[in-house]
Amino acid sequence: MNQLSAQNLTLGYDRSAIIRNLELDIPPGKITALVGANGCGKSTLLRGLARLLKPKTGAVYLNGESLAKLPTKTVAKELGILPQSPSSPEGLTVRDLVAQGRFPHQSWLHQWSKEDERLVELALNITRMSELQNRALDSLSGGQRQRAWIAMALAQDTNILLLDEPTTFLDLAHQIEILDLLYDLNQSQGRTIVMVLHDLNQACRYADYLVAMFQGYIFAQGFPVEVMTQETIREVFGLECRVLTDPVSDTPMCVPIGRKAMVRSKE
């Protein structure tokens, strides 16, 4: 069923609340993008959904059960998590990293199996990392490292993937490579994907569902064509823009209006 939801969710750090009384149902089997200005609570919400941050009030539910009350291994078998700028021990190889994705499935009675081996090989193949599997992570390019971390999450064999800014620090070609990979995973395997994205046009192209956040609240949510309006962008980002139709994907496309554009329009 892979249903993930939040009810009356308040999240924060120390005594400070960042997310307040939030209600959210993640569409199963779809790609959801969390968007909003810096500091609006996108990453905080993702951490709460991943059980990396304890709710101050309310709860996150996985298939109808409180996430906080589920055993850690149960959660790890259902949720694959890729935090922002993940780190690894020096010298760790790609294959060693991907194999860590099978750790939640290990126990004293269940040691490494042919199924574990099969899923590691599958994750390496899907992410096109097989030829690099013996390379140290710290010797790879940014895009290659990101694919390796996604491969580890795939090896977990979870129904839900949560990714915090998976395209950060990547050039445009590698951004599209990662987003294409996630799109293919969703289309071919029906995995539910939730990711924080900064680029609004990429969010509209790749996501089935958008959640636009503003100061810890959900300002708007729904299909990209419903959420990505000039009014929403003005309120959420404090930015004037024009929303056109992307000539390639037929999805909403935000064209910002800066001071230079305003000056030129008056000439």
mmCIF file of C-alpha atoms in Angstrom:
data_model
loop_
_atom_site.group_PDB
_atom_site.id
_atom_site.type_symbol
_atom_site.label_atom_id
_atom_site.label_comp_id
_atom_site.label_asym_id
_atom_site.label_seq_id
_atom_site.Cartn_x
_atom_site.Cartn_y
_atom_site.Cartn_z
ATOM 1 C CA MET A 1 0.000 0.000 0.000
ATOM 2 C CA ASN A 2 3.023 2.292 0.719
ATOM 3 C CA GLN A 3 0.846 5.115 2.087
ATOM 4 C CA LEU A 4 2.727 7.896 3.895
ATOM 5 C CA SER A 5 0.874 10.706 5.634
ATOM 6 C CA ALA A 6 1.195 13.355 8.330
ATOM 7 C CA GLN A 7 -1.517 14.447 10.746
ATOM 8 C CA ASN A 8 -1.376 17.541 12.945
ATOM 9 C CA LEU A 9 2.403 17.402 12.526
ATOM 10 C CA THR A 10 4.586 19.946 14.324
ATOM 11 C CA LEU A 11 8.356 19.693 13.847
ATOM 12 C CA GLY A 12 11.287 21.774 14.960
ATOM 13 C CA TYR A 13 14.622 21.983 16.716
ATOM 14 C CA ASP A 14 15.024 22.583 20.459
ATOM 15 C CA ARG A 15 12.096 24.826 21.431
ATOM 16 C CA SER A 16 11.633 26.310 17.980
ATOM 17 C CA ALA A 17 8.811 25.002 15.762
ATOM 18 C CA ILE A 18 9.468 25.062 12.019
ATOM 19 C CA ILE A 19 6.461 23.014 10.822
ATOM 20 C CA ARG A 20 3.126 23.702 12.517
ATOM 21 C CA ASN A 21 0.011 21.477 12.584
ATOM 22 C CA LEU A 22 0.657 20.159 9.091
ATOM 23 C CA GLU A 23 -1.677 17.744 7.292
ATOM 24 C CA LEU A 24 -0.359 15.872 4.250
ATOM 25 C CA ASP A 25 -1.124 12.716 2.285
ATOM 26 C CA ILE A 26 1.641 11.613 -0.079
ATOM 27 C CA PRO A 27 0.101 10.146 -3.279
ATOM 28 C CA PRO A 28 1.224 6.496 -3.454
ATOM 29 C CA GLY A 29 3.075 5.415 -6.584
ATOM 30 C CA LYS A 30 3.658 9.013 -7.669
ATOM 31 C CA ILE A 31 6.473 11.573 -7.586
ATOM 32 C CA THR A 32 5.908 14.403 -5.108
ATOM 33 C CA ALA A 33 8.138 17.490 -5.048
ATOM 34 C CA LEU A 34 8.418 19.781 -2.026
ATOM 35 C CA VAL A 35 9.147 23.348 -3.134
ATOM 36 C CA GLY A 36 9.478 26.698 -1.433
ATOM 37 C CA ALA A 37 11.919 29.422 -0.432
ATOM 38 C CA ASN A 38 14.989 28.724 1.693
ATOM 39 C CA GLY A 39 14.068 28.165 5.330
ATOM 40 C CA CYS A 40 10.407 27.410 4.654
ATOM 41 C CA GLY A 41 10.603 23.910 6.188
ATOM 42 C CA LYS A 42 10.990 21.611 3.165
ATOM 43 C CA SER A 43 13.953 19.645 4.505
ATOM 44 C CA THR A 44 12.508 19.667 8.024
ATOM 45 C CA LEU A 45 9.313 18.096 6.699
ATOM 46 C CA LEU A 46 11.273 15.470 4.770
ATOM 47 C CA ARG A 47 13.267 14.623 7.917
ATOM 48 C CA GLY A 48 10.022 14.215 9.811
ATOM 49 C CA LEU A 49 8.570 11.937 7.142
ATOM 50 C CA ALA A 50 11.781 9.876 7.308
ATOM 51 C CA ARG A 51 11.656 9.585 11.129
ATOM 52 C CA LEU A 52 14.938 11.464 11.401
ATOM 53 C CA LEU A 53 13.182 14.155 13.434
ATOM 54 C CA LYS A 54 10.784 13.450 16.291
ATOM 55 C CA PRO A 55 7.401 15.244 16.098
ATOM 56 C CA LYS A 56 6.598 17.797 18.765
ATOM 57 C CA THR A 57 2.909 17.127 18.174
ATOM 58 C CA GLY A 58 0.991 14.911 15.783
ATOM 59 C CA ALA A 59 2.434 11.958 13.933
ATOM 60 C CA VAL A 60 3.630 10.532 10.646
ATOM 61 C CA TYR A 61 1.803 7.399 9.538
ATOM 62 C CA LEU A 62 3.069 4.595 7.326
ATOM 63 C CA ASN A 63 0.318 2.360 6.001
ATOM 64 C CA GLY A 64 -1.936 3.549 8.824
ATOM 65 C CA GLU A 65 0.547 2.894 11.634
ATOM 66 C CA SER A 66 2.429 5.538 13.598
ATOM 67 C CA LEU A 67 5.963 5.695 12.197
ATOM 68 C CA ALA A 68 7.381 6.470 15.651
ATOM 69 C CA LYS A 69 6.061 3.183 17.047
ATOM 70 C CA LEU A 70 7.372 0.907 14.308
ATOM 71 C CA PRO A 71 10.631 -1.069 14.776
ATOM 72 C CA THR A 72 13.638 0.558 13.124
ATOM 73 C CA LYS A 73 14.183 -2.385 10.770
ATOM 74 C CA THR A 74 10.561 -2.285 9.673
ATOM 75 C CA VAL A 75 10.900 1.388 8.777
ATOM 76 C CA ALA A 76 14.194 0.744 6.950
ATOM 77 C CA LYS A 77 12.498 -1.929 4.839
ATOM 78 C CA GLU A 78 9.774 0.526 3.788
ATOM 79 C CA LEU A 79 11.555 3.898 3.528
ATOM 80 C CA GLY A 80 14.733 4.562 1.550
ATOM 81 C CA ILE A 81 16.307 7.858 2.583
ATOM 82 C CA LEU A 82 18.879 10.008 0.795
ATOM 83 C CA PRO A 83 19.787 13.026 2.973
ATOM 84 C CA GLN A 84 21.340 16.198 1.651
ATOM 85 C CA SER A 85 25.132 15.877 1.140
ATOM 86 C CA PRO A 86 25.491 12.341 2.605
ATOM 87 C CA SER A 87 28.933 11.345 3.871
ATOM 88 C CA SER A 88 30.779 8.025 3.940
ATOM 89 C CA PRO A 89 34.015 6.633 5.416
ATOM 90 C CA GLU A 90 37.135 7.401 3.393
ATOM 91 C CA GLY A 91 38.013 4.694 0.882
ATOM 92 C CA LEU A 92 34.556 3.080 0.846
ATOM 93 C CA THR A 93 33.855 1.561 -2.567
ATOM 94 C CA VAL A 94 30.653 1.950 -4.520
ATOM 95 C CA ARG A 95 29.781 -1.715 -4.059
ATOM 96 C CA ASP A 96 30.404 -1.567 -0.309
ATOM 97 C CA LEU A 97 28.087 1.434 -0.072
ATOM 98 C CA VAL A 98 25.332 -0.203 -2.119
ATOM 99 C CA ALA A 99 25.621 -3.401 -0.045
ATOM 100 C CA GLN A 100 24.816 -1.339 3.056
ATOM 101 C CA GLY A 101 21.335 -0.984 1.650
ATOM 102 C CA ARG A 102 20.780 -4.665 2.485
ATOM 103 C CA PHE A 103 21.714 -4.276 6.177
ATOM 104 C CA PRO A 104 18.072 -3.809 7.324
ATOM 105 C CA HIS A 105 17.342 -7.258 5.878
ATOM 106 C CA GLN A 106 20.171 -8.950 7.772
ATOM 107 C CA SER A 107 19.840 -10.714 11.104
ATOM 108 C CA TRP A 108 21.598 -13.360 13.163
ATOM 109 C CA LEU A 109 19.501 -15.999 11.397
ATOM 110 C CA HIS A 110 19.490 -14.319 7.994
ATOM 111 C CA GLN A 111 22.991 -13.599 6.745
ATOM 112 C CA TRP A 112 24.030 -12.447 3.268
ATOM 113 C CA SER A 113 22.026 -14.340 0.658
ATOM 114 C CA LYS A 114 21.680 -14.791 -3.079
ATOM 115 C CA GLU A 115 18.695 -12.413 -2.925
ATOM 116 C CA ASP A 116 20.875 -9.741 -1.308
ATOM 117 C CA GLU A 117 23.466 -10.249 -4.043
ATOM 118 C CA ARG A 118 20.802 -10.057 -6.753
ATOM 119 C CA LEU A 119 19.381 -6.782 -5.439
ATOM 120 C CA VAL A 120 22.810 -5.184 -5.128
ATOM 121 C CA GLU A 121 23.607 -6.156 -8.719
ATOM 122 C CA LEU A 122 20.212 -4.867 -9.859
ATOM 123 C CA ALA A 123 20.713 -1.526 -8.102
ATOM 124 C CA LEU A 124 24.157 -1.147 -9.682
ATOM 125 C CA ASN A 125 22.767 -1.937 -13.125
ATOM 126 C CA ILE A 126 19.763 0.384 -12.852
ATOM 127 C CA THR A 127 21.945 3.309 -11.827
ATOM 128 C CA ARG A 128 24.642 2.409 -14.393
ATOM 129 C CA MET A 129 27.269 2.047 -11.667
ATOM 130 C CA SER A 130 28.350 -1.544 -12.357
ATOM 131 C CA GLU A 131 31.563 -0.520 -14.115
ATOM 132 C CA LEU A 132 32.423 1.794 -11.214
ATOM 133 C CA GLN A 133 31.528 -0.585 -8.395
ATOM 134 C CA ASN A 134 35.133 -1.085 -7.262
ATOM 135 C CA ARG A 135 35.983 2.619 -7.308
ATOM 136 C CA ALA A 136 36.242 4.580 -4.062
ATOM 137 C CA LEU A 137 33.336 6.981 -3.600
ATOM 138 C CA ASP A 138 35.649 9.928 -2.994
ATOM 139 C CA SER A 139 37.227 9.393 -6.425
ATOM 140 C CA LEU A 140 33.946 9.881 -8.301
ATOM 141 C CA SER A 141 32.319 12.941 -9.802
ATOM 142 C CA GLY A 142 29.362 14.543 -8.051
ATOM 143 C CA GLY A 143 26.842 12.934 -10.397
ATOM 144 C CA GLN A 144 28.437 9.503 -10.048
ATOM 145 C CA ARG A 145 28.422 9.761 -6.243
ATOM 146 C CA GLN A 146 24.776 10.733 -6.263
ATOM 147 C CA ARG A 147 23.945 7.727 -8.445
ATOM 148 C CA ALA A 148 25.859 5.505 -6.007
ATOM 149 C CA TRP A 149 23.826 6.773 -3.050
ATOM 150 C CA ILE A 150 20.600 6.262 -4.987
ATOM 151 C CA ALA A 151 21.774 2.719 -5.766
ATOM 152 C CA MET A 152 22.192 2.100 -2.030
ATOM 153 C CA ALA A 153 18.630 3.303 -1.427
ATOM 154 C CA LEU A 154 17.419 1.033 -4.248
ATOM 155 C CA ALA A 155 19.203 -1.965 -2.752
ATOM 156 C CA GLN A 156 17.052 -1.503 0.352
ATOM 157 C CA ASP A 157 14.177 -2.531 -1.921
ATOM 158 C CA THR A 158 11.775 -0.050 -0.331
ATOM 159 C CA ASN A 159 8.475 1.100 -1.770
ATOM 160 C CA ILE A 160 9.110 4.732 -0.794
ATOM 161 C CA LEU A 161 12.156 6.903 -1.544
ATOM 162 C CA LEU A 162 12.729 10.207 0.261
ATOM 163 C CA LEU A 163 15.414 12.483 -1.230
ATOM 164 C CA ASP A 164 16.574 15.851 0.077
ATOM 165 C CA GLU A 165 17.754 18.019 -2.822
ATOM 166 C CA PRO A 166 19.182 15.141 -4.905
ATOM 167 C CA THR A 167 20.409 17.539 -7.618
ATOM 168 C CA THR A 168 22.216 20.070 -5.379
ATOM 169 C CA PHE A 169 25.771 20.979 -6.485
ATOM 170 C CA LEU A 170 25.345 19.124 -9.795
ATOM 171 C CA ASP A 171 25.675 20.749 -13.209
ATOM 172 C CA LEU A 172 22.597 20.862 -15.421
ATOM 173 C CA ALA A 173 23.396 17.694 -17.388
ATOM 174 C CA HIS A 174 23.859 15.673 -14.189
ATOM 175 C CA GLN A 175 20.712 17.174 -12.660
ATOM 176 C CA ILE A 176 18.667 15.893 -15.591
ATOM 177 C CA GLU A 177 20.461 12.528 -15.421
ATOM 178 C CA ILE A 178 19.437 12.062 -11.769
ATOM 179 C CA LEU A 179 15.867 13.241 -12.336
ATOM 180 C CA ASP A 180 15.505 10.969 -15.379
ATOM 181 C CA LEU A 181 16.733 8.059 -13.254
ATOM 182 C CA LEU A 182 14.171 8.775 -10.529
ATOM 183 C CA TYR A 183 11.419 9.184 -13.113
ATOM 184 C CA ASP A 184 12.321 5.835 -14.702
ATOM 185 C CA LEU A 185 12.240 4.140 -11.275
ATOM 186 C CA ASN A 186 8.798 5.528 -10.629
ATOM 187 C CA GLN A 187 7.472 4.543 -14.044
ATOM 188 C CA SER A 188 8.981 1.055 -14.198
ATOM 189 C CA GLN A 189 8.611 -0.002 -10.557
ATOM 190 C CA GLY A 190 5.826 2.206 -9.219
ATOM 191 C CA ARG A 191 7.952 3.500 -6.345
ATOM 192 C CA THR A 192 6.608 6.427 -4.373
ATOM 193 C CA ILE A 193 9.171 9.239 -4.515
ATOM 194 C CA VAL A 194 9.229 12.376 -2.385
ATOM 195 C CA MET A 195 11.985 14.895 -3.062
ATOM 196 C CA VAL A 196 12.928 18.430 -2.149
ATOM 197 C CA LEU A 197 13.713 20.479 -5.269
ATOM 198 C CA HIS A 198 14.766 24.102 -5.755
ATOM 199 C CA ASP A 199 14.248 24.347 -9.496
ATOM 200 C CA LEU A 200 10.536 25.008 -10.043
ATOM 201 C CA ASN A 201 10.572 24.118 -13.722
ATOM 202 C CA GLN A 202 12.242 20.778 -13.028
ATOM 203 C CA ALA A 203 9.725 20.129 -10.259
ATOM 204 C CA CYS A 204 6.865 20.765 -12.685
ATOM 205 C CA ARG A 205 8.430 18.534 -15.353
ATOM 206 C CA TYR A 206 9.142 15.536 -13.164
ATOM 207 C CA ALA A 207 6.608 15.599 -10.313
ATOM 208 C CA ASP A 208 3.025 14.400 -10.451
ATOM 209 C CA TYR A 209 2.213 16.353 -7.293
ATOM 210 C CA LEU A 210 3.610 19.592 -5.866
ATOM 211 C CA VAL A 211 3.615 20.777 -2.251
ATOM 212 C CA ALA A 212 4.474 24.489 -2.034
ATOM 213 C CA MET A 213 5.540 25.485 1.467
ATOM 214 C CA PHE A 214 5.660 28.908 3.103
ATOM 215 C CA GLN A 215 6.938 29.620 6.630
ATOM 216 C CA GLY A 216 6.262 26.111 7.909
ATOM 217 C CA TYR A 217 2.834 25.726 6.339
ATOM 218 C CA ILE A 218 1.554 24.172 3.125
ATOM 219 C CA PHE A 219 0.538 27.157 1.014
ATOM 220 C CA ALA A 220 -0.720 25.067 -1.922
ATOM 221 C CA GLN A 221 -0.685 21.462 -3.051
ATOM 222 C CA GLY A 222 -1.925 19.536 -6.053
ATOM 223 C CA PHE A 223 -1.058 18.954 -9.689
ATOM 224 C CA PRO A 224 1.699 21.239 -11.035
ATOM 225 C CA VAL A 225 -0.753 23.111 -13.252
ATOM 226 C CA GLU A 226 -2.853 23.877 -10.162
ATOM 227 C CA VAL A 227 -0.012 24.914 -7.862
ATOM 228 C CA MET A 228 2.433 26.700 -10.148
ATOM 229 C CA THR A 229 0.638 30.003 -10.666
ATOM 230 C CA GLN A 230 1.918 33.564 -10.704
ATOM 231 C CA GLU A 231 0.031 34.253 -7.471
ATOM 232 C CA THR A 232 1.548 31.269 -5.662
ATOM 233 C CA ILE A 233 5.080 32.154 -6.761
ATOM 234 C CA ARG A 234 4.542 35.772 -5.693
ATOM 235 C CA GLU A 235 3.354 34.742 -2.219
ATOM 236 C CA VAL A 236 5.727 31.823 -1.608
ATOM 237 C CA PHE A 237 8.923 33.224 -3.151
ATOM 238 C CA GLY A 238 8.248 36.965 -3.186
ATOM 239 C CA LEU A 239 8.965 36.875 -6.906
ATOM 240 C CA GLU A 240 7.152 38.349 -9.867
ATOM 241 C CA CYS A 241 7.042 36.016 -12.843
ATOM 242 C CA ARG A 242 5.127 34.832 -15.821
ATOM 243 C CA VAL A 243 3.908 31.242 -15.950
ATOM 244 C CA LEU A 244 4.015 29.865 -19.474
ATOM 245 C CA THR A 245 3.665 26.389 -20.935
ATOM 246 C CA ASP A 246 6.917 24.468 -21.314
ATOM 247 C CA PRO A 247 7.237 23.810 -25.079
ATOM 248 C CA VAL A 248 8.921 20.456 -24.456
ATOM 249 C CA SER A 249 6.969 18.878 -21.590
ATOM 250 C CA ASP A 250 3.696 20.857 -21.775
ATOM 251 C CA THR A 251 4.006 21.571 -18.034
ATOM 252 C CA PRO A 252 3.983 24.978 -16.272
ATOM 253 C CA MET A 253 7.185 26.990 -16.739
ATOM 254 C CA CYS A 254 8.158 29.872 -14.481
ATOM 255 C CA VAL A 255 9.863 32.847 -16.158
ATOM 256 C CA PRO A 256 11.124 35.230 -13.439
ATOM 257 C CA ILE A 257 10.819 38.983 -13.953
ATOM 258 C CA GLY A 258 13.940 40.737 -12.683
ATOM 259 C CA ARG A 259 14.769 44.431 -12.651
ATOM 260 C CA LYS A 260 16.610 44.207 -15.973
ATOM 261 C CA ALA A 261 13.602 42.655 -17.681
ATOM 262 C CA MET A 262 11.349 45.383 -16.286
ATOM 263 C CA VAL A 263 13.686 48.106 -17.560
ATOM 264 C CA ARG A 264 13.902 46.559 -21.025
ATOM 265 C CA SER A 265 10.115 46.183 -21.244
ATOM 266 C CA LYS A 266 9.779 49.962 -20.792
ATOM 267 C CA GLU A 267 12.290 50.845 -23.488
#
